[in-house]
Amino acid sequence: MKAIAIFFLNVLQNILGMTFGLLFPRKTKRNSYKALSDVDKVKYLEKRRQCKGYKKQWLYYRCREEGLLEAYNELFKTELEKQDSGTKFSFGKYRGEFVEDIWESDKEYVNWLSQQDWLAQYLDESDMIHELLLLEEENQN
């Protein structure tokens, strides 16, 4: 008799649980890895890499396996790769600085520099300086 009562109580509990489960679904949403965007997948993998203590190469190879290299390069391009598109001074007080940045901050120095005879031995910088001076003259006219 006791076993039958326990059986019916379990059936009643299951019926009530299913009924309330259908009427009041849980509010929590589980983020599926597949539903994430490529950038979010790479961010997730980076967090996982840091938590597990894996080397940085692990993230690159994992992204390569899953076809996420574009998102990986977008997120983790080094600053040097992003800034390496300009010409840097290889001499003087602005050594290592971009010519365009110095042009914006110290035009007098660049004008003085363009009048120096010895600038010809630094061909890359002199070409860039002459281009900036020509652009400035065109803008003034």
PDB file of C-alpha atoms in Angstrom:
ATOM      1  CA  MET A   1       0.000   0.000   0.000  1.00  0.00           C
ATOM      2  CA  LYS A   2       2.813   2.328   0.879  1.00  0.00           C
ATOM      3  CA  ALA A   3       4.553   1.596  -2.440  1.00  0.00           C
ATOM      4  CA  ILE A   4       1.408   2.442  -4.405  1.00  0.00           C
ATOM      5  CA  ALA A   5       1.052   5.779  -2.567  1.00  0.00           C
ATOM      6  CA  ILE A   6       4.695   6.663  -3.325  1.00  0.00           C
ATOM      7  CA  PHE A   7       4.172   5.714  -6.984  1.00  0.00           C
ATOM      8  CA  PHE A   8       1.127   7.968  -7.329  1.00  0.00           C
ATOM      9  CA  LEU A   9       2.870  10.828  -5.541  1.00  0.00           C
ATOM     10  CA  ASN A  10       5.791  10.529  -7.971  1.00  0.00           C
ATOM     11  CA  VAL A  11       3.400  10.531 -10.945  1.00  0.00           C
ATOM     12  CA  LEU A  12       1.601  13.586  -9.560  1.00  0.00           C
ATOM     13  CA  GLN A  13       4.925  15.363  -8.977  1.00  0.00           C
ATOM     14  CA  ASN A  14       6.033  14.655 -12.553  1.00  0.00           C
ATOM     15  CA  ILE A  15       2.728  15.851 -14.001  1.00  0.00           C
ATOM     16  CA  LEU A  16       2.857  19.086 -11.979  1.00  0.00           C
ATOM     17  CA  GLY A  17       6.499  19.607 -12.897  1.00  0.00           C
ATOM     18  CA  MET A  18       5.798  19.230 -16.618  1.00  0.00           C
ATOM     19  CA  THR A  19       2.720  21.472 -16.394  1.00  0.00           C
ATOM     20  CA  PHE A  20       4.529  24.274 -14.579  1.00  0.00           C
ATOM     21  CA  GLY A  21       7.523  23.818 -16.851  1.00  0.00           C
ATOM     22  CA  LEU A  22       5.364  24.474 -19.890  1.00  0.00           C
ATOM     23  CA  LEU A  23       3.483  27.364 -18.294  1.00  0.00           C
ATOM     24  CA  PHE A  24       6.525  29.074 -16.802  1.00  0.00           C
ATOM     25  CA  PRO A  25       9.636  28.363 -18.870  1.00  0.00           C
ATOM     26  CA  ARG A  26      12.993  29.280 -17.400  1.00  0.00           C
ATOM     27  CA  LYS A  27      14.227  32.777 -18.161  1.00  0.00           C
ATOM     28  CA  THR A  28      17.884  31.834 -18.439  1.00  0.00           C
ATOM     29  CA  LYS A  29      19.349  31.667 -21.922  1.00  0.00           C
ATOM     30  CA  ARG A  30      22.329  29.532 -22.626  1.00  0.00           C
ATOM     31  CA  ASN A  31      24.766  30.968 -25.126  1.00  0.00           C
ATOM     32  CA  SER A  32      25.642  28.337 -27.610  1.00  0.00           C
ATOM     33  CA  TYR A  33      29.166  28.530 -29.011  1.00  0.00           C
ATOM     34  CA  LYS A  34      27.801  27.919 -32.502  1.00  0.00           C
ATOM     35  CA  ALA A  35      25.431  30.883 -32.235  1.00  0.00           C
ATOM     36  CA  LEU A  36      28.235  33.359 -31.442  1.00  0.00           C
ATOM     37  CA  SER A  37      29.719  35.655 -34.076  1.00  0.00           C
ATOM     38  CA  ASP A  38      33.248  34.951 -35.272  1.00  0.00           C
ATOM     39  CA  VAL A  39      34.733  37.777 -33.187  1.00  0.00           C
ATOM     40  CA  ASP A  40      32.908  36.580 -30.076  1.00  0.00           C
ATOM     41  CA  LYS A  41      34.124  33.037 -30.708  1.00  0.00           C
ATOM     42  CA  VAL A  42      37.724  34.257 -30.816  1.00  0.00           C
ATOM     43  CA  LYS A  43      37.201  36.265 -27.609  1.00  0.00           C
ATOM     44  CA  TYR A  44      35.725  33.191 -25.943  1.00  0.00           C
ATOM     45  CA  LEU A  45      38.647  31.050 -27.065  1.00  0.00           C
ATOM     46  CA  GLU A  46      41.117  33.649 -25.751  1.00  0.00           C
ATOM     47  CA  LYS A  47      39.438  33.617 -22.330  1.00  0.00           C
ATOM     48  CA  ARG A  48      39.547  29.833 -22.358  1.00  0.00           C
ATOM     49  CA  ARG A  49      43.231  29.893 -23.316  1.00  0.00           C
ATOM     50  CA  GLN A  50      44.029  32.218 -20.426  1.00  0.00           C
ATOM     51  CA  CYS A  51      42.049  30.152 -17.906  1.00  0.00           C
ATOM     52  CA  LYS A  52      43.661  26.883 -18.985  1.00  0.00           C
ATOM     53  CA  GLY A  53      47.141  28.410 -19.143  1.00  0.00           C
ATOM     54  CA  TYR A  54      47.753  27.450 -22.757  1.00  0.00           C
ATOM     55  CA  LYS A  55      50.419  29.139 -24.856  1.00  0.00           C
ATOM     56  CA  LYS A  56      49.458  31.931 -27.268  1.00  0.00           C
ATOM     57  CA  GLN A  57      50.065  29.667 -30.263  1.00  0.00           C
ATOM     58  CA  TRP A  58      47.160  27.495 -29.133  1.00  0.00           C
ATOM     59  CA  LEU A  59      44.692  30.274 -29.953  1.00  0.00           C
ATOM     60  CA  TYR A  60      46.161  30.793 -33.419  1.00  0.00           C
ATOM     61  CA  TYR A  61      46.024  27.099 -34.297  1.00  0.00           C
ATOM     62  CA  ARG A  62      42.522  26.711 -32.876  1.00  0.00           C
ATOM     63  CA  CYS A  63      41.291  29.694 -34.898  1.00  0.00           C
ATOM     64  CA  ARG A  64      42.940  28.272 -37.997  1.00  0.00           C
ATOM     65  CA  GLU A  65      41.171  24.935 -37.472  1.00  0.00           C
ATOM     66  CA  GLU A  66      37.783  26.593 -37.111  1.00  0.00           C
ATOM     67  CA  GLY A  67      38.216  29.109 -39.945  1.00  0.00           C
ATOM     68  CA  LEU A  68      38.376  32.135 -37.651  1.00  0.00           C
ATOM     69  CA  LEU A  69      41.712  33.581 -38.799  1.00  0.00           C
ATOM     70  CA  GLU A  70      40.166  36.801 -40.146  1.00  0.00           C
ATOM     71  CA  ALA A  71      38.561  37.555 -36.786  1.00  0.00           C
ATOM     72  CA  TYR A  72      41.775  36.531 -35.005  1.00  0.00           C
ATOM     73  CA  ASN A  73      43.865  38.927 -37.116  1.00  0.00           C
ATOM     74  CA  GLU A  74      41.336  41.700 -36.612  1.00  0.00           C
ATOM     75  CA  LEU A  75      41.459  41.343 -32.824  1.00  0.00           C
ATOM     76  CA  PHE A  76      45.091  40.507 -32.199  1.00  0.00           C
ATOM     77  CA  LYS A  77      47.048  42.462 -34.801  1.00  0.00           C
ATOM     78  CA  THR A  78      49.952  44.035 -33.012  1.00  0.00           C
ATOM     79  CA  GLU A  79      50.272  47.793 -32.848  1.00  0.00           C
ATOM     80  CA  LEU A  80      53.492  47.611 -34.871  1.00  0.00           C
ATOM     81  CA  GLU A  81      51.704  45.926 -37.750  1.00  0.00           C
ATOM     82  CA  LYS A  82      48.974  48.555 -37.694  1.00  0.00           C
ATOM     83  CA  GLN A  83      51.371  51.517 -37.543  1.00  0.00           C
ATOM     84  CA  ASP A  84      54.076  50.198 -39.837  1.00  0.00           C
ATOM     85  CA  SER A  85      52.456  51.791 -42.867  1.00  0.00           C
ATOM     86  CA  GLY A  86      54.392  55.085 -42.588  1.00  0.00           C
ATOM     87  CA  THR A  87      57.968  56.310 -42.803  1.00  0.00           C
ATOM     88  CA  LYS A  88      59.935  56.833 -39.598  1.00  0.00           C
ATOM     89  CA  PHE A  89      62.819  59.200 -38.957  1.00  0.00           C
ATOM     90  CA  SER A  90      66.109  57.304 -38.675  1.00  0.00           C
ATOM     91  CA  PHE A  91      68.038  60.280 -37.284  1.00  0.00           C
ATOM     92  CA  GLY A  92      67.783  63.388 -35.139  1.00  0.00           C
ATOM     93  CA  LYS A  93      65.629  64.275 -32.191  1.00  0.00           C
ATOM     94  CA  TYR A  94      62.586  62.530 -33.685  1.00  0.00           C
ATOM     95  CA  ARG A  95      64.330  59.192 -34.361  1.00  0.00           C
ATOM     96  CA  GLY A  96      61.790  56.376 -34.550  1.00  0.00           C
ATOM     97  CA  GLU A  97      58.815  58.736 -34.920  1.00  0.00           C
ATOM     98  CA  PHE A  98      56.575  58.821 -37.993  1.00  0.00           C
ATOM     99  CA  VAL A  99      57.196  61.684 -40.409  1.00  0.00           C
ATOM    100  CA  GLU A 100      53.444  62.351 -40.653  1.00  0.00           C
ATOM    101  CA  ASP A 101      53.139  62.744 -36.871  1.00  0.00           C
ATOM    102  CA  ILE A 102      56.039  65.210 -36.735  1.00  0.00           C
ATOM    103  CA  TRP A 103      54.544  67.081 -39.669  1.00  0.00           C
ATOM    104  CA  GLU A 104      51.386  67.620 -37.643  1.00  0.00           C
ATOM    105  CA  SER A 105      53.172  68.598 -34.428  1.00  0.00           C
ATOM    106  CA  ASP A 106      56.340  70.446 -35.604  1.00  0.00           C
ATOM    107  CA  LYS A 107      56.041  71.799 -39.176  1.00  0.00           C
ATOM    108  CA  GLU A 108      58.874  74.261 -38.629  1.00  0.00           C
ATOM    109  CA  TYR A 109      61.315  71.410 -38.038  1.00  0.00           C
ATOM    110  CA  VAL A 110      60.194  69.634 -41.191  1.00  0.00           C
ATOM    111  CA  ASN A 111      60.509  72.837 -43.241  1.00  0.00           C
ATOM    112  CA  TRP A 112      63.994  73.449 -41.845  1.00  0.00           C
ATOM    113  CA  LEU A 113      64.922  69.862 -42.532  1.00  0.00           C
ATOM    114  CA  SER A 114      63.810  70.046 -46.156  1.00  0.00           C
ATOM    115  CA  GLN A 115      66.305  72.891 -46.749  1.00  0.00           C
ATOM    116  CA  GLN A 116      69.302  70.894 -45.493  1.00  0.00           C
ATOM    117  CA  ASP A 117      71.777  69.528 -48.055  1.00  0.00           C
ATOM    118  CA  TRP A 118      72.717  66.464 -46.002  1.00  0.00           C
ATOM    119  CA  LEU A 119      69.121  65.154 -46.073  1.00  0.00           C
ATOM    120  CA  ALA A 120      69.806  63.396 -49.398  1.00  0.00           C
ATOM    121  CA  GLN A 121      71.632  60.554 -47.607  1.00  0.00           C
ATOM    122  CA  TYR A 122      68.370  59.687 -45.842  1.00  0.00           C
ATOM    123  CA  LEU A 123      66.367  59.016 -49.005  1.00  0.00           C
ATOM    124  CA  ASP A 124      63.167  57.609 -47.512  1.00  0.00           C
ATOM    125  CA  GLU A 125      62.692  60.508 -45.132  1.00  0.00           C
ATOM    126  CA  SER A 126      63.564  63.157 -47.709  1.00  0.00           C
ATOM    127  CA  ASP A 127      61.076  61.710 -50.212  1.00  0.00           C
ATOM    128  CA  MET A 128      58.331  61.717 -47.600  1.00  0.00           C
ATOM    129  CA  ILE A 129      59.201  65.243 -46.452  1.00  0.00           C
ATOM    130  CA  HIS A 130      59.134  66.549 -50.026  1.00  0.00           C
ATOM    131  CA  GLU A 131      55.752  64.903 -50.611  1.00  0.00           C
ATOM    132  CA  LEU A 132      54.358  66.544 -47.475  1.00  0.00           C
ATOM    133  CA  LEU A 133      55.720  69.935 -48.536  1.00  0.00           C
ATOM    134  CA  LEU A 134      54.156  69.578 -52.002  1.00  0.00           C
ATOM    135  CA  LEU A 135      50.813  68.646 -50.472  1.00  0.00           C
ATOM    136  CA  GLU A 136      51.002  71.641 -48.156  1.00  0.00           C
ATOM    137  CA  GLU A 137      51.744  73.981 -51.073  1.00  0.00           C
ATOM    138  CA  GLU A 138      48.806  72.559 -53.037  1.00  0.00           C
ATOM    139  CA  ASN A 139      46.486  73.053 -50.071  1.00  0.00           C
ATOM    140  CA  GLN A 140      47.597  76.679 -49.678  1.00  0.00           C
ATOM    141  CA  ASN A 141      46.979  77.469 -53.374  1.00  0.00           C
TER     142      ASN A 141
END
